[in-house]
Amino acid sequence: MSSKQSLHKSADLRLQVVSLSRNNSFSGTVDQPPNRRDEFKKPARIIAVTHFLPFAVSVSEETPDEPYQWNVSRRKGHTAMYAGIRSLVENQDIDCTQLGWIGYYQDLNGNEHTCESLSDESRFNIVKALEPYHAVPVFVDKDDAHGHYEGYSKQILWPLLHYMSWSDSHPVQPKWWSSYQRVNKIFASALTSICNDDDIIWVHDYHLLLLPELIRSALPSATIGFFLHSPFPSSELFRSLPQRKEILYGMLGSTSIGFQTYSYARHFLSSCTRVLGLESSPTGIDNKGNMVAIGVFPIGIDSKSVQKRRSLPSVEIKMKSLREMFSNKLIIIGRDRLDEVAGIKQKLEAFERFLEMYPKYQNNVVLIQVTQPGQTRQPRMESKISELVTSINSNYGSLEFMPVLYHHTFLDSDEYMALLNIADLCLITVIRDGMNTGSLEYVVCQQDKHSPLILSEFTGTAGSVSGAIQINPWDYEAVAQAIDTAFSMTPEEKTVRYEQMYKHVMSHDAQYWANSFVEDLRATALAGQSNTETPCLDSALIIKDFAQARRRLIMLDYDGTLTPITNIPAEALPPPEMLVALEKLCADQRNFVCVISGRDRQFLELHLGGIKGLALSGEHGSFIRYPGGEWINLLDQMDMGWKDEVMSIFQFFTERTAGSTIEAKETSITWHFRNADPEYGEFQAKECMNHLEDSVVSKLPVEILVGKKCLEVRPISVNKGEIVKRLMGTHPEQWDFVACAGDDKTDEDMFRALRTMQRSIGKTRANSDDPSLQEPPHYFTITVGPADKKSAAAWHVTSSQKIVETLTDLAAV
């Protein structure tokens, strides 16, 4: 077989493994929401994407030379996550495919090698070997795999997510970030090559934080869930990451994002608000008009599997041996990774304080501390732990007995189950953890003894396991007291606490976690599909109608419509291509073009006043300048005495809100807080709004306009809708073509005015004696934003650039 044929065969097989025959549930048009809803109810395939596949491959003894045949075995680690995904795969009612990196393979001597050195046929055989397991492998070359996993994921992201400053963990190498990006792109390419439009994609953990946005770019209507298994740090720490925006936007490509605890979700929301300036609520984030749902889903364990393992005969033998070894001793069990966040040092310090405070336990209690290699090798920490163990054993031990048994290696499964079964106490003192599944395994194994559990309040499990004694691992004396409390409990109290924990662990297992997340993701996507969406502007239609019309009226907002929104308003300058398009449109006698903005007339005159034939309206309709004319103040007869009182209120809040500014216009006053702290700015805006409503709005003819990061007070009779009516004139039926574009709440007044006028104009033209007026006019109200944005507009475009492109197309007609 040639190399090219082998690659084609491999690709074909991968497609066969995961191919579906069902229809695309998102293929309906925007005017058919009922059909789309019905389609979504049909069973959809779930593609679970993890960095590593839950399988490892090794060379079969039958093929000592290439092309190899393969043996498939389960990969160690991430037992809770893999158990949840496996429950979906094994569910007969669910079609679930797993996609991930295959990692390194083992040769016949047990040595590991990268898959990039394999022949195409050997790789094809890996794909074929994984087919019965509903798994699709991703192949990554050695350098990118190392830079992605050993580099950026382990040295930068993992420490940062666990509250360790990324700069303190390891010297940063720029190529790590490049590798991280490339690997995420490789995953995106592999995924999109097998994905159908109605598939549900579930991405896992910090190794693939960029993947949701990459998928969204390729599959805009995809249902994408993301679950972070680690903690998420406070925004003050996370914002120190150089690639903070890329990471956050990567995650926000999801339909729904899940976290272990509410505090982790809250930190993520805060980061999106402070770093990206996005608006959020406790349940979601407005990502440029797309609502991304945020949820809390505490992970569980495969409790049935643990129950089965704890009762094996081999475990019983280990239990008997351990009981003989530690007869008449109280056993404290601890099992942790050798990481700074595991709190092993704090545990040993607290245990030493316990023996000092309660001499009666000396020679009667043994701490069996099992550690396994952490994310990185930490010689200083290993040395410190060794010193503490030696100190405790020297001060409180003897030749016959050592109070601390320190075991630094991977523990055999039977030994681990045996220890959990016979322990009198489990002590977990981690200082930061996603979800400590060891505590849950301990609960399942204590069905006979009902021994207590001491759990750090900094674990993700702390909020779920209510029967545990919660401690602050930094408070050594309090931990020592908690150990004494646990050993002093009556059997009745132990039973009550244990039953609470056991009930929760058994009912909220890994299967429950996986099903809960997927069902919530389905519901979120269904709710989004059920909402009425504004269709994307039909470029061909607007150009055709524009070309056929004899009299055309075009009304345009400025900020966010003709130019993107900027943090500093003065920087929102008109792009050259927009000026060229406006000049061409205004040069055509059949067109009347007007820019209707909230800007003052000085700004509009400076940047747009040079366009011959262009009408301008400033301060939301307070001023208007017709082509070739002078500015007209439409409020020159109105009393503006209210401005002094409003100005004093805005000055009060400006002095107390760093980064906020006041923009005083001739007929209105605006308080901007775009550059203030996002959360505090929103809080102050609400306080300011309440104050204005009580002291100004209630007694004066003004209103408060809530804009994008600003509050504006203006006369109640002023809005852009009134300018639209003025421009349409006393005979609005004269216009064959009307286009109006805007992006925020102030522009909705224009859309509503046009919608109201369109109904009466249609009847007027139909009854006209003039044959040229009997055809219905063509109206295009266009909002800038996503399809699901609530708007009175009939069409939408995604950005101000699309508006400029549309104007350019119309100018070329």
Short mmCIF file of C-alpha atoms in Angstrom, two decimals, residues 520-785:
data_model
loop_
_atom_site.label_atom_id
_atom_site.label_comp_id
_atom_site.label_asym_id
_atom_site.label_seq_id
_atom_site.Cartn_x
_atom_site.Cartn_y
_atom_site.Cartn_z
CA ASP A 520 -27.98 21.41 30.93
CA LEU A 521 -26.00 22.00 27.74
CA ARG A 522 -28.84 20.59 25.65
CA ALA A 523 -31.34 22.84 27.43
CA THR A 524 -29.14 25.92 26.99
CA ALA A 525 -28.71 25.25 23.28
CA LEU A 526 -32.43 24.51 22.88
CA ALA A 527 -33.34 27.78 24.60
CA GLY A 528 -31.03 29.62 22.24
CA GLN A 529 -32.57 27.90 19.21
CA SER A 530 -36.09 28.64 20.43
CA ASN A 531 -35.47 32.39 20.61
CA THR A 532 -36.56 34.43 17.62
CA GLU A 533 -33.43 35.42 15.76
CA THR A 534 -32.92 38.45 13.55
CA PRO A 535 -31.80 37.23 10.11
CA CYS A 536 -28.46 38.27 8.72
CA LEU A 537 -28.69 41.12 6.23
CA ASP A 538 -29.32 39.81 2.72
CA SER A 539 -26.67 41.73 0.76
CA ALA A 540 -28.01 40.71 -2.62
CA LEU A 541 -31.55 41.79 -1.71
CA ILE A 542 -30.62 45.22 -0.35
CA ILE A 543 -28.45 45.93 -3.42
CA LYS A 544 -31.26 44.85 -5.79
CA ASP A 545 -33.91 46.95 -4.04
CA PHE A 546 -31.55 49.92 -3.81
CA ALA A 547 -30.80 49.72 -7.53
CA GLN A 548 -34.51 49.66 -8.46
CA ALA A 549 -35.51 52.59 -6.21
CA ARG A 550 -35.82 56.18 -7.44
CA ARG A 551 -35.83 57.99 -4.08
CA ARG A 552 -33.67 56.58 -1.30
CA LEU A 553 -33.28 57.60 2.34
CA ILE A 554 -30.31 56.28 4.35
CA MET A 555 -30.02 57.02 8.10
CA LEU A 556 -26.96 55.89 10.04
CA ASP A 557 -25.78 55.95 13.64
CA TYR A 558 -22.08 56.74 14.17
CA ASP A 559 -20.46 55.03 17.19
CA GLY A 560 -20.68 51.24 16.94
CA THR A 561 -22.28 51.46 13.48
CA LEU A 562 -19.94 53.39 11.19
CA THR A 563 -16.98 52.97 13.57
CA PRO A 564 -16.19 50.41 16.30
CA ILE A 565 -16.74 51.32 19.96
CA THR A 566 -13.52 52.54 21.64
CA ASN A 567 -12.60 53.07 25.29
CA ILE A 568 -11.68 56.68 24.51
CA PRO A 569 -14.52 58.28 22.47
CA ALA A 570 -12.17 60.75 20.76
CA GLU A 571 -10.35 57.81 19.15
CA ALA A 572 -13.46 56.62 17.26
CA LEU A 573 -12.44 58.26 13.97
CA PRO A 574 -14.16 57.57 10.64
CA PRO A 575 -12.30 54.97 8.53
CA PRO A 576 -11.26 56.16 5.04
CA GLU A 577 -13.36 53.56 3.21
CA MET A 578 -16.46 54.77 5.06
CA LEU A 579 -15.84 58.39 4.04
CA VAL A 580 -15.39 57.35 0.40
CA ALA A 581 -18.66 55.38 0.44
CA LEU A 582 -20.60 58.29 1.99
CA GLU A 583 -19.18 60.77 -0.52
CA LYS A 584 -20.27 58.56 -3.43
CA LEU A 585 -23.75 58.01 -2.00
CA CYS A 586 -24.26 61.72 -1.31
CA ALA A 587 -23.14 62.60 -4.84
CA ASP A 588 -26.14 60.69 -6.26
CA GLN A 589 -29.19 63.01 -6.42
CA ARG A 590 -31.51 60.05 -5.79
CA ASN A 591 -30.05 59.56 -2.30
CA PHE A 592 -30.57 61.47 0.94
CA VAL A 593 -28.06 60.38 3.59
CA CYS A 594 -28.05 61.47 7.23
CA VAL A 595 -25.80 60.49 10.15
CA ILE A 596 -27.84 60.56 13.38
CA SER A 597 -25.47 60.41 16.35
CA GLY A 598 -25.24 61.05 20.05
CA ARG A 599 -22.07 63.05 19.40
CA ASP A 600 -22.06 66.83 19.71
CA ARG A 601 -22.23 68.93 16.57
CA GLN A 602 -18.58 70.04 16.87
CA PHE A 603 -17.35 66.45 16.54
CA LEU A 604 -19.67 65.68 13.62
CA GLU A 605 -18.75 68.91 11.84
CA LEU A 606 -15.03 68.21 12.29
CA HIS A 607 -15.02 64.65 10.95
CA LEU A 608 -18.05 64.48 8.60
CA GLY A 609 -18.86 68.10 7.80
CA GLY A 610 -16.69 68.10 4.69
CA ILE A 611 -18.86 65.55 2.86
CA LYS A 612 -20.99 67.49 0.39
CA GLY A 613 -24.67 66.59 0.48
CA LEU A 614 -24.53 64.79 3.88
CA ALA A 615 -27.10 65.69 6.56
CA LEU A 616 -26.04 65.52 10.21
CA SER A 617 -27.96 65.21 13.47
CA GLY A 618 -26.22 65.50 16.84
CA GLU A 619 -26.93 64.80 20.49
CA HIS A 620 -29.61 62.18 19.76
CA GLY A 621 -31.74 64.52 17.67
CA SER A 622 -31.28 67.80 19.52
CA PHE A 623 -29.53 69.38 16.53
CA ILE A 624 -29.84 68.91 12.80
CA ARG A 625 -27.94 70.30 9.82
CA TYR A 626 -29.38 69.80 6.36
CA PRO A 627 -26.98 69.65 3.38
CA GLY A 628 -25.58 73.12 2.67
CA GLY A 629 -27.40 74.64 5.66
CA GLU A 630 -26.64 75.76 9.19
CA TRP A 631 -27.10 73.86 12.41
CA ILE A 632 -30.63 74.08 13.85
CA ASN A 633 -31.20 73.75 17.59
CA LEU A 634 -34.49 71.91 17.94
CA LEU A 635 -34.53 72.64 21.68
CA ASP A 636 -33.71 76.34 21.64
CA GLN A 637 -36.97 77.15 23.42
CA MET A 638 -36.47 74.56 26.16
CA ASP A 639 -35.29 75.47 29.66
CA MET A 640 -31.91 73.85 30.34
CA GLY A 641 -31.77 74.83 34.01
CA TRP A 642 -31.77 71.18 35.01
CA LYS A 643 -28.20 70.73 33.73
CA ASP A 644 -26.57 72.32 36.80
CA GLU A 645 -28.24 69.88 39.18
CA VAL A 646 -27.39 66.89 37.00
CA MET A 647 -23.80 68.09 36.62
CA SER A 648 -23.36 68.31 40.41
CA ILE A 649 -24.61 64.71 40.78
CA PHE A 650 -22.31 63.45 38.04
CA GLN A 651 -19.36 65.33 39.59
CA PHE A 652 -20.10 63.69 42.95
CA PHE A 653 -19.87 60.21 41.41
CA THR A 654 -16.90 61.10 39.20
CA GLU A 655 -14.87 62.09 42.26
CA ARG A 656 -15.64 58.71 43.82
CA THR A 657 -15.24 56.52 40.71
CA ALA A 658 -11.70 56.41 39.35
CA GLY A 659 -11.61 56.33 35.55
CA SER A 660 -15.05 57.91 35.02
CA THR A 661 -15.54 61.13 33.05
CA ILE A 662 -18.26 63.66 32.27
CA GLU A 663 -19.15 64.73 28.75
CA ALA A 664 -21.14 67.98 28.75
CA LYS A 665 -23.08 68.63 25.57
CA GLU A 666 -25.33 71.54 24.71
CA THR A 667 -28.58 69.72 25.36
CA SER A 668 -27.52 66.70 27.43
CA ILE A 669 -24.90 65.47 29.91
CA THR A 670 -23.25 62.03 29.80
CA TRP A 671 -21.36 60.22 32.54
CA HIS A 672 -18.92 57.64 31.11
CA PHE A 673 -17.54 54.80 33.23
CA ARG A 674 -16.01 52.62 30.49
CA ASN A 675 -12.49 53.07 31.92
CA ALA A 676 -13.52 52.55 35.56
CA ASP A 677 -13.28 49.22 37.36
CA PRO A 678 -16.03 47.22 35.60
CA GLU A 679 -17.81 45.90 38.68
CA TYR A 680 -17.48 49.06 40.73
CA GLY A 681 -18.42 51.18 37.72
CA GLU A 682 -21.67 49.22 37.26
CA PHE A 683 -22.40 49.53 40.97
CA GLN A 684 -21.81 53.29 40.95
CA ALA A 685 -23.91 53.67 37.80
CA LYS A 686 -26.87 52.04 39.55
CA GLU A 687 -26.39 54.26 42.60
CA CYS A 688 -26.12 57.35 40.37
CA MET A 689 -29.21 56.33 38.42
CA ASN A 690 -31.23 55.90 41.64
CA HIS A 691 -30.11 59.32 42.83
CA LEU A 692 -31.05 60.96 39.50
CA GLU A 693 -34.46 59.32 39.46
CA ASP A 694 -35.23 60.53 42.99
CA SER A 695 -33.95 64.10 42.71
CA VAL A 696 -34.19 65.06 39.02
CA VAL A 697 -36.29 62.80 36.80
CA SER A 698 -39.25 62.77 39.17
CA LYS A 699 -39.72 66.57 38.96
CA LEU A 700 -38.20 67.73 35.65
CA PRO A 701 -38.98 66.93 31.96
CA VAL A 702 -35.83 64.84 31.44
CA GLU A 703 -35.05 61.15 31.11
CA ILE A 704 -32.09 58.89 31.81
CA LEU A 705 -30.66 56.97 28.88
CA VAL A 706 -28.62 53.90 29.81
CA GLY A 707 -26.02 53.40 27.10
CA LYS A 708 -22.90 51.27 26.73
CA LYS A 709 -20.93 52.01 29.91
CA CYS A 710 -22.55 55.42 30.25
CA LEU A 711 -25.54 57.30 31.66
CA GLU A 712 -27.00 60.21 29.71
CA VAL A 713 -29.58 62.70 30.91
CA ARG A 714 -31.48 64.49 28.15
CA PRO A 715 -34.82 66.27 27.59
CA ILE A 716 -37.65 63.80 27.47
CA SER A 717 -38.85 65.05 24.07
CA VAL A 718 -35.54 64.23 22.38
CA ASN A 719 -34.76 60.93 20.66
CA LYS A 720 -33.59 59.64 17.33
CA GLY A 721 -37.08 58.45 16.44
CA GLU A 722 -38.27 62.05 16.22
CA ILE A 723 -35.47 62.88 13.78
CA VAL A 724 -36.49 59.89 11.64
CA LYS A 725 -40.05 61.26 11.45
CA ARG A 726 -38.69 64.70 10.52
CA LEU A 727 -36.51 63.26 7.76
CA MET A 728 -39.31 61.12 6.36
CA GLY A 729 -41.30 64.35 5.98
CA THR A 730 -44.98 65.06 5.68
CA HIS A 731 -45.18 62.67 2.73
CA PRO A 732 -43.16 59.64 3.86
CA GLU A 733 -44.62 57.58 1.03
CA GLN A 734 -42.29 59.42 -1.33
CA TRP A 735 -39.38 57.15 -0.40
CA ASP A 736 -39.02 53.93 -2.40
CA PHE A 737 -36.08 52.72 -0.33
CA VAL A 738 -35.32 53.39 3.35
CA ALA A 739 -32.29 51.99 5.19
CA CYS A 740 -31.58 52.67 8.86
CA ALA A 741 -28.66 51.21 10.84
CA GLY A 742 -27.70 51.43 14.51
CA ASP A 743 -26.25 49.39 17.35
CA ASP A 744 -27.59 50.39 20.77
CA LYS A 745 -30.74 51.27 22.71
CA THR A 746 -30.93 54.84 21.38
CA ASP A 747 -31.20 53.46 17.85
CA GLU A 748 -34.18 51.31 18.76
CA ASP A 749 -36.23 54.55 18.71
CA MET A 750 -35.42 54.84 14.99
CA PHE A 751 -36.37 51.23 14.28
CA ARG A 752 -39.67 51.51 16.15
CA ALA A 753 -40.57 54.78 14.42
CA LEU A 754 -39.93 53.26 11.00
CA ARG A 755 -41.86 50.10 11.83
CA THR A 756 -44.88 52.17 12.86
CA MET A 757 -44.67 54.38 9.77
CA GLN A 758 -44.21 51.43 7.43
CA ARG A 759 -47.66 50.07 8.23
CA SER A 760 -49.48 53.30 7.32
CA ILE A 761 -47.21 54.06 4.35
CA GLY A 762 -47.96 50.68 2.78
CA LYS A 763 -51.71 51.44 2.83
CA THR A 764 -51.18 54.99 1.50
CA ARG A 765 -49.11 53.82 -1.47
CA ALA A 766 -51.53 51.02 -2.29
CA ASN A 767 -54.41 53.54 -2.55
CA SER A 768 -52.40 56.12 -4.53
CA ASP A 769 -53.44 57.21 -8.05
CA ASP A 770 -49.78 57.48 -9.00
CA PRO A 771 -48.77 54.09 -10.50
CA SER A 772 -45.17 54.67 -9.43
CA LEU A 773 -46.24 54.79 -5.77
CA GLN A 774 -48.42 51.65 -5.79
CA GLU A 775 -45.47 49.31 -5.26
CA PRO A 776 -44.65 48.78 -1.54
CA PRO A 777 -41.49 50.59 -0.35
CA HIS A 778 -38.38 48.66 0.63
CA TYR A 779 -37.41 49.16 4.30
CA PHE A 780 -34.17 47.85 5.80
CA THR A 781 -33.73 48.38 9.55
CA ILE A 782 -30.34 46.93 10.53
CA THR A 783 -28.88 46.41 14.00
CA VAL A 784 -25.20 45.76 14.62
CA GLY A 785 -24.84 42.69 16.84
#
